[in-house]
Short mmCIF file of C-alpha atoms in Angstrom, two decimals:
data_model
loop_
_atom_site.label_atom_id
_atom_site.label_comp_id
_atom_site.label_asym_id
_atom_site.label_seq_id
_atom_site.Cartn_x
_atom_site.Cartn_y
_atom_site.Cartn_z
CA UNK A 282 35.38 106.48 0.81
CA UNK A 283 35.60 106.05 -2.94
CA UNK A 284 38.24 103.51 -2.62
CA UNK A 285 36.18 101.92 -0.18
CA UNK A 286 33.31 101.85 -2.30
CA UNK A 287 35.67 100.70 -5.83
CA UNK A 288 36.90 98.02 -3.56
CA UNK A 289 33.15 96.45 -2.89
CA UNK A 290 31.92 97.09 -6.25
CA UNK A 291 34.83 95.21 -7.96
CA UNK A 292 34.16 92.26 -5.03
CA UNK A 293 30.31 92.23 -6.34
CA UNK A 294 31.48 92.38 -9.59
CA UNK A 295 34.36 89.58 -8.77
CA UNK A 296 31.05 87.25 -7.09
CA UNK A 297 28.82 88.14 -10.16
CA UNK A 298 31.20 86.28 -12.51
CA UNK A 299 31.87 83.77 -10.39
CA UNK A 300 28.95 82.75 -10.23
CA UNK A 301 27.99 83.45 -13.84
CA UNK A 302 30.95 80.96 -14.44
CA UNK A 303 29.41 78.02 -11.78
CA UNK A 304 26.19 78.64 -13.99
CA UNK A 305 27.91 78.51 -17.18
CA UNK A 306 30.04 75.00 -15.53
CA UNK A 307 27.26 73.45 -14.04
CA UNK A 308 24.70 74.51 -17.05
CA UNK A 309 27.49 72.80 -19.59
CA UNK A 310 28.05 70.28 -17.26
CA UNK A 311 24.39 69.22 -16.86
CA UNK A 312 24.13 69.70 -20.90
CA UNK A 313 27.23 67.02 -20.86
CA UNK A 314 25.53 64.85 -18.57
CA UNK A 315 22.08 64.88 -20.54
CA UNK A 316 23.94 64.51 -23.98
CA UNK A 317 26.12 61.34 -22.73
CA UNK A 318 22.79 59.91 -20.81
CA UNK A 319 21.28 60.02 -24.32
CA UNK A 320 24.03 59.05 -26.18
CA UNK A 321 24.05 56.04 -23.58
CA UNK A 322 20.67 54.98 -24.13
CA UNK A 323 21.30 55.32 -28.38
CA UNK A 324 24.05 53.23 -27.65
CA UNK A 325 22.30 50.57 -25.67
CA UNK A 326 19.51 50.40 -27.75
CA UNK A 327 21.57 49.92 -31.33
CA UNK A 328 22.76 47.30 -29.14
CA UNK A 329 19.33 45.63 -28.17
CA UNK A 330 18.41 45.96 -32.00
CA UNK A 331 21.66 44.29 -33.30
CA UNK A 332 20.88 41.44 -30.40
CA UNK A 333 17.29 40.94 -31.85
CA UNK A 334 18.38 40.46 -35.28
CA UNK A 335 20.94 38.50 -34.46
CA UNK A 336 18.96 36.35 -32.00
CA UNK A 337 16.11 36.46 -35.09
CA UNK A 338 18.57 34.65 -37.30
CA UNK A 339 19.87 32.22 -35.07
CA UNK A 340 16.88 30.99 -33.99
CA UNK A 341 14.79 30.90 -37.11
CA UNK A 342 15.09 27.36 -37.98
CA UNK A 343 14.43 26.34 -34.26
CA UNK A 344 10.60 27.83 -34.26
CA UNK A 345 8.94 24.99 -35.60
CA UNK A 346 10.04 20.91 -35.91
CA UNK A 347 8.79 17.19 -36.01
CA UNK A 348 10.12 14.22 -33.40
CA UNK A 349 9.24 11.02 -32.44
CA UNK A 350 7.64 11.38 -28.97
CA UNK A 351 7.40 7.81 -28.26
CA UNK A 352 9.33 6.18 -26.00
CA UNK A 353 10.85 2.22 -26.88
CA UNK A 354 7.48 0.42 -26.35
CA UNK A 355 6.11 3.11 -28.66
CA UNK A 356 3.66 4.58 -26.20
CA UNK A 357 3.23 8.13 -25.12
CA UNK A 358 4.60 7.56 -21.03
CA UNK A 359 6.63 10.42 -21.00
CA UNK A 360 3.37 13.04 -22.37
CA UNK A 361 0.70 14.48 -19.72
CA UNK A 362 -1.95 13.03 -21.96
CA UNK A 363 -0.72 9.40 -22.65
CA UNK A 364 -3.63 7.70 -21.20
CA UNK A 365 -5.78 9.40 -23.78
CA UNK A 366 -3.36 9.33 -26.75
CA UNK A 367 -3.10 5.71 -26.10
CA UNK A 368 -7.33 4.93 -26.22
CA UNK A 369 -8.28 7.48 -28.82
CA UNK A 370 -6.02 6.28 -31.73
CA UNK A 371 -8.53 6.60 -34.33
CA UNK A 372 -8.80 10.21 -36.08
CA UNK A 373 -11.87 11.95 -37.54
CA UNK A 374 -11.59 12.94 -41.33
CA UNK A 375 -12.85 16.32 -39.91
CA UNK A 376 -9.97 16.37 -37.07
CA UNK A 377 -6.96 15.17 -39.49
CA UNK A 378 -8.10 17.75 -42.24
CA UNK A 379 -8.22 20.83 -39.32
CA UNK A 380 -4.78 19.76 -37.89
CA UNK A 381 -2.77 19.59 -41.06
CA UNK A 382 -4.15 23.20 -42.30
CA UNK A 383 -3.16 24.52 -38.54
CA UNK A 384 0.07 22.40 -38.21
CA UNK A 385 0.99 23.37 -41.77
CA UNK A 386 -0.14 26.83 -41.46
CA UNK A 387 1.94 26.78 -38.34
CA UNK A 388 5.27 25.90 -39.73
CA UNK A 389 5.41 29.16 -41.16
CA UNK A 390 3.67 31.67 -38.91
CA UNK A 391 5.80 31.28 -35.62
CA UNK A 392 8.14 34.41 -35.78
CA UNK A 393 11.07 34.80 -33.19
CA UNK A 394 11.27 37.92 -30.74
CA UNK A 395 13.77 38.39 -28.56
CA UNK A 396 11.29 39.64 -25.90
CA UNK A 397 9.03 36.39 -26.40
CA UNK A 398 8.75 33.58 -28.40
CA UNK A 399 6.61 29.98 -29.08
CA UNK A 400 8.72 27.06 -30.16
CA UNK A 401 6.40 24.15 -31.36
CA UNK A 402 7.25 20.37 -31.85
CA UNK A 403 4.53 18.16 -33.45
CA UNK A 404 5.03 14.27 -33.03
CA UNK A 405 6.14 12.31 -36.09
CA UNK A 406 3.72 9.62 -35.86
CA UNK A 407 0.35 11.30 -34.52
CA UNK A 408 -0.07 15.56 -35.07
CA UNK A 409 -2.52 15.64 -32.41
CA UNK A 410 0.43 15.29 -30.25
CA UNK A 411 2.39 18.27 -29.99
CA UNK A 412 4.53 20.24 -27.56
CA UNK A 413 5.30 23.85 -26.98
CA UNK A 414 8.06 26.01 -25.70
CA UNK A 415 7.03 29.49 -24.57
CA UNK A 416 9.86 31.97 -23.41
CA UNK A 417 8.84 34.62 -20.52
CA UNK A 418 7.94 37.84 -21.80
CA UNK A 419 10.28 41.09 -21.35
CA UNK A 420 9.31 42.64 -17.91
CA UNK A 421 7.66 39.74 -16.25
CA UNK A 422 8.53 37.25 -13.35
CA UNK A 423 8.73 34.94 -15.93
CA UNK A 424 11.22 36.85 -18.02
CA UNK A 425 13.33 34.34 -20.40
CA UNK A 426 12.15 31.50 -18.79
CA UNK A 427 11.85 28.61 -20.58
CA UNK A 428 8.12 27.06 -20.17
CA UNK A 429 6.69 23.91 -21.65
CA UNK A 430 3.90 22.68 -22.24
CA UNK A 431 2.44 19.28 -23.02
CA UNK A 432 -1.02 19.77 -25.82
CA UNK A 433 -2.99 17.09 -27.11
CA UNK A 434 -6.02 17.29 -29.51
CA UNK A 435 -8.89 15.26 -28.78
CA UNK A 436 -11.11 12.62 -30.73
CA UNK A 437 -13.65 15.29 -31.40
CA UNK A 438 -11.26 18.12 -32.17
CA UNK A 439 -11.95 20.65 -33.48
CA UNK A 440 -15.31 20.48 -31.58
CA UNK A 441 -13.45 19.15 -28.86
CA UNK A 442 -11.49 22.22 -27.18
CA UNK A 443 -7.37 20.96 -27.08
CA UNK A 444 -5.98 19.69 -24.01
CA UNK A 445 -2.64 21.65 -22.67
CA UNK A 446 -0.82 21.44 -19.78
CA UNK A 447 2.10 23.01 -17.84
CA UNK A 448 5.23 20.64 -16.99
CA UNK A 449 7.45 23.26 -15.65
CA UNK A 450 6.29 23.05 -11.90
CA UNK A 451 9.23 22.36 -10.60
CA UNK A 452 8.12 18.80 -9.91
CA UNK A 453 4.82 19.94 -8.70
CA UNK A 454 6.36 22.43 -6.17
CA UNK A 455 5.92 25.76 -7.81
CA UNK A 456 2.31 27.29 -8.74
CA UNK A 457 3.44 29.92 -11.63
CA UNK A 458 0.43 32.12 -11.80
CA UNK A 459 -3.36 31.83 -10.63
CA UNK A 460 -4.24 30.53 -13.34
CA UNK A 461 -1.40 28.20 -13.82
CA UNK A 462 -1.48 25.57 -11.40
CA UNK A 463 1.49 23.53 -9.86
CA UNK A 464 0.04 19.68 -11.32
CA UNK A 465 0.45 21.97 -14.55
CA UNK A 466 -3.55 22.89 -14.73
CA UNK A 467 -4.50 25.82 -17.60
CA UNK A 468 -6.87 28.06 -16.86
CA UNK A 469 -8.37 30.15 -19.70
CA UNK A 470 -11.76 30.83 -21.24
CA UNK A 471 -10.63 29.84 -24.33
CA UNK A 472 -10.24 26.03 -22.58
CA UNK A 473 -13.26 26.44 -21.18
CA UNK A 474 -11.44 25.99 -17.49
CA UNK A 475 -12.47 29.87 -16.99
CA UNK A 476 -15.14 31.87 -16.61
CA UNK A 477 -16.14 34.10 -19.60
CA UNK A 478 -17.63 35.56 -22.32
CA UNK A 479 -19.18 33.66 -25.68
CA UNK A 480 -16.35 35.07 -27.15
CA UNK A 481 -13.73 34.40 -24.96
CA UNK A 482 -14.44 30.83 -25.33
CA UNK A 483 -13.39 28.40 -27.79
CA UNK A 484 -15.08 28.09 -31.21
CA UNK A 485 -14.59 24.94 -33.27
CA UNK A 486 -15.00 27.46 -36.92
CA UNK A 487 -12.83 30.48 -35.06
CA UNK A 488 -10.41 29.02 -32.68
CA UNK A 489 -7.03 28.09 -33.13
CA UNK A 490 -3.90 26.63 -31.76
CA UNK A 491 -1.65 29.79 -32.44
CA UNK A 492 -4.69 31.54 -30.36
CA UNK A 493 -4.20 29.31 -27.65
CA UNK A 494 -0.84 29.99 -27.41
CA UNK A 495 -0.61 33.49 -27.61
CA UNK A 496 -3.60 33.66 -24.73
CA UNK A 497 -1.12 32.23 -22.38
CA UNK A 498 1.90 34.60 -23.82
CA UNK A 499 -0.29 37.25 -23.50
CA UNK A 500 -2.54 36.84 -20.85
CA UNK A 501 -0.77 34.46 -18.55
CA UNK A 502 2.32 35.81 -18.50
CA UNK A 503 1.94 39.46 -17.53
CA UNK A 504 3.63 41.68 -15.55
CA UNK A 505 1.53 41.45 -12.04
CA UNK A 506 0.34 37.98 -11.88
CA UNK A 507 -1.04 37.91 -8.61
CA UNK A 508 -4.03 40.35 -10.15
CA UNK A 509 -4.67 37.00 -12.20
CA UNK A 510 -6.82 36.06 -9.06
CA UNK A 511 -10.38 37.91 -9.70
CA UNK A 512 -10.57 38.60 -5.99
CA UNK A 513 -7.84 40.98 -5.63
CA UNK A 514 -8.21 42.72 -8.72
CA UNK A 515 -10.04 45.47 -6.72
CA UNK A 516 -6.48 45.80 -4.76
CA UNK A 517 -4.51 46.57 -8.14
CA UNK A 518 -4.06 50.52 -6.84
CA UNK A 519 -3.34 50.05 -3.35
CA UNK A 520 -0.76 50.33 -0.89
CA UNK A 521 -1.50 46.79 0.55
CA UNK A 522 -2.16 44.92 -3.35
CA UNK A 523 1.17 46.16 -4.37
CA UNK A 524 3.33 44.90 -1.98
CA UNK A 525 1.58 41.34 -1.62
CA UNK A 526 1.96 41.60 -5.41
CA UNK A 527 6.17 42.11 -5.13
CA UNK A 528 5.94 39.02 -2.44
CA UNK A 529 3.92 37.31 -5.08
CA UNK A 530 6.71 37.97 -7.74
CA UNK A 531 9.60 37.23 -5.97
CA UNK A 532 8.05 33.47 -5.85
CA UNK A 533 7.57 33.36 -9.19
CA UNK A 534 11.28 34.69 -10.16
CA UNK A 535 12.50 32.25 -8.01
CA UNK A 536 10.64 29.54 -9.51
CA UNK A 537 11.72 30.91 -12.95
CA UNK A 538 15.70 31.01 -12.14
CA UNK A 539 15.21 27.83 -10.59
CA UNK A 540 13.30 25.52 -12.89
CA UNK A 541 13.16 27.90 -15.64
CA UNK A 542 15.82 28.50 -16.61
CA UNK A 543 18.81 26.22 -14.63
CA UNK A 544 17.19 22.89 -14.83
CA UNK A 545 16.11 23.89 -18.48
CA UNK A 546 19.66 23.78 -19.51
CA UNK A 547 21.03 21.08 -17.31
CA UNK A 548 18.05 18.66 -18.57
CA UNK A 549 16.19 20.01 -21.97
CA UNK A 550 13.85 18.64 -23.31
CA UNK A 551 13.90 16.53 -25.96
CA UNK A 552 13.33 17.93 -29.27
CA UNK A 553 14.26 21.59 -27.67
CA UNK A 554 17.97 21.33 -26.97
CA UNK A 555 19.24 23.38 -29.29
CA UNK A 556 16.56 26.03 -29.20
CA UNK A 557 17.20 26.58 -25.18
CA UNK A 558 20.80 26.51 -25.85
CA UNK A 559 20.66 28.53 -28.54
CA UNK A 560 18.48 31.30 -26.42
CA UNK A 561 20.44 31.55 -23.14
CA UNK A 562 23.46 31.99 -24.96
CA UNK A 563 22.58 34.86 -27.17
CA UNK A 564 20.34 36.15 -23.48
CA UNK A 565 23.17 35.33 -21.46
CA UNK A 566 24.43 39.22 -20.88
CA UNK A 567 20.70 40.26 -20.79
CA UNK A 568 19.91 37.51 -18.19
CA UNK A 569 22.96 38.43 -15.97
CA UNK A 570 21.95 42.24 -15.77
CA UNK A 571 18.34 41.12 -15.04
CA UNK A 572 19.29 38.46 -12.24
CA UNK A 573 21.20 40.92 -10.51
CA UNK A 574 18.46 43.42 -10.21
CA UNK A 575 15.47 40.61 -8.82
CA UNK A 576 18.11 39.81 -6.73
CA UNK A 577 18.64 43.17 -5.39
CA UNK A 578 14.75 43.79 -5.09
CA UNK A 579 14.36 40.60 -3.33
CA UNK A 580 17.36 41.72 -0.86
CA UNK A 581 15.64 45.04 -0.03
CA UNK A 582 12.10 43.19 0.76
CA UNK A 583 10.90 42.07 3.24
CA UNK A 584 10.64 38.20 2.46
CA UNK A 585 14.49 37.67 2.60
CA UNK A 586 13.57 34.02 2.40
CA UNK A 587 13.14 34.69 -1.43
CA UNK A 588 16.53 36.40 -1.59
CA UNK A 589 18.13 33.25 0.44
CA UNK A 590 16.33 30.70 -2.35
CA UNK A 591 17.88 32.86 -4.94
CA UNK A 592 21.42 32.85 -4.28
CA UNK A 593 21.57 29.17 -2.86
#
C-alpha cells in the first residue's frame, strides 16, 4: 500500500515539475518572443529615422526652384491655365509685391518629410506661374505618389483667389478623390469651389499659397477618401461605408501605382526630374513592402478587377 501510494505521489510530484518546467519554457519563451518583437520594432524604427534624415538631406535642395515654363514660341501651351496667362500679362503693383514676399518667403519654408512633402517650381519669366509637386501622405491611397499640380495667380490676386489644378488624372481617366476631379478640378473652401465657413474661405490679408497647399496635403489626401463625399459621411461607422470605402481605395491605389508613381518616373516632369528620382530611390524598399501589402488586400476583396489592374 505504501509503495503504492510513494509510487503516485512521486508521479504527481514527477507531473508538477513538468509542468512547472513547460511554464517556466513557455513563460521564457514568450518573454523571448516579446523582447525580440521589441527589439524588432527598435530596430526598424532606428531604421525609418536614419531613412528620414537621410532622405532630408538628399532632397533639401530639390524643395524649391525656378524654370522657364515656356515652350519655343514662348507661350504657356503646355500649363492648364495658358489661355489666361497668355491675356492677363499685365501685373498689379499690389499682385507683384504679394507674390515676391510669398514666393520669397517660400524658398525657405518648404521642409522635406519623408512621410509627405511639397516641391514648388515658379516660372522664370512670370511668378504667377508656378507648379507644385505634392507626395502622398504615409497611410493613404495616395501613399508616395507623386501628384502635380498646375497654379496660376490671377490679375486681381491677391483679391483674386489662385487658380490650381490637378494633371495627374491619368489622362483624364482616374478621379483621385471627391473632391479631386479627373479634368484635374480642386475642390476646397479655401478656392471657393466648396461649401464653407467665412473662415474656411480665402482671405486676400490671411490667405496664402503654402495654405493652399497644405489644405490639399492635409485635407485631400487622407486616409478614407471616399468620406470626402458629404453624403456618406453619415456611413463612416458602418458595416456597409467601410467596405464601399476599401472598393473606393483600391481605385485610388491603382490609380496611384499606375500614374503616380510608374508614369512619374518613365515621363517627369520638367523641372522635377531629379526630385522624383531622387524620392523613389531613397522610397524604393519602403514602396516595395507597401505594394505588396495593397496588393494582397486587393487579392482578398472582393473587386479582384482591382487586383488584375495591379499586377498587369
Amino acid at each position: 500500500y505504501y509503495i503504492e501510494k510513494k509510487l503516485q505521489f512521486d508521479k504527481q510530484e514527477q507531473e508538477k515539475a513538468a509542468m512547472a518546467s513547460k511554464s517556466t519554457t513557455s513563460t521564457s519563451s514568450s518573454s523571448s518572443s516579446s523582447s525580440s518583437t521589441t527589439l524588432k520594432k527598435e530596430k526598424d524604427k532606428q531604421v525609418v529615422t536614419s531613412l528620414d534624415a537621410a532622405y532630408r538631406e538628399a532632397l533639401q535642395d530639390q524643395l524649391f526652384g525656378e524654370r522657364d515654363m515656356t515652350d519655343s514660341g514662348s507661350s504657356y501651351s503646355s500649363h492648364h491655365y495658358s489661355s489666361r496667362i497668355s491675356s492677363e500679362s499685365d501685373m498689379t503693383p499690389k499682385k507683384y509685391k504679394r507674390l515676391m514676399n510669398e514666393v520669397t518667403s517660400l524658398s525657405t519654408s518648404l521642409v522635406v518629410y519623408l512621410d509627405s512633402t511639397i516641391f514648388l517650381r515658379v516660372d522664370s519669366n512670370r511668378s504667377d506661374v508656378m507648379q507644385v509637386l505634392i507626395t502622398g501622405p504615409k497611410g493613404t491611397p495616395y501613399d508616395s505618389g507623386c501628384f502635380l499640380f498646375d497654379l496660376y495667380c490671377p490679375s486681381d490676386y491677391p483679391v483674386g483667389i489662385p487658380c490650381i489644378n490637378l494633371t495627374t488624372t491619368g489622362n483624364g481617366t482616374v478621379r483621385f478623390n471627391p473632391n479631386l476631379y479627373n479634368c484635374g478640378k480642386v475642390c476646397l473652401s479655401l478656392l471657393g469651389t466648396w461649401s464653407g465657413g467665412e473662415n474656411e474661405k480665402w482671405n486676400e490679408k490671411t490667405s496664402t499659397l503654402l495654405q493652399l497647399f497644405v489644405s490639399i496635403q492635409s485635407l485631400i489626401m487622407v486616409e478614407n477618401p471616399y468620406f470626402n463625399e458629404p453624403s456618406y459621411e453619415s456611413s463612416m461607422n458602418t458595416s456597409t461605408g467601410k467596405e464601399r470605402s476599401l472598393v473606393y481605395d483600391e481605385t485610388i491605389k491603382w490609380g496611384t501605382i499606375r500614374w503616380a508613381m510608374i508614369e512619374q518616373l518613365r515621363n517627369p516632369p520638367k523641372g522635377f526630374e531629379e526630385a522624383i528620382k531622387t524620392h523613389f530611390r531613397w522610397k524604393r524598399e519602403l514602396l516595395m513592402d507597401m505594394c505588396e501589402r495593397w496588393l494582397n488586400i486587393s487579392k482578398d476583396s472582393k473587386t479582384t478587377g482591382h487586383y488584375s489592374k495591379m499586377v498587369e
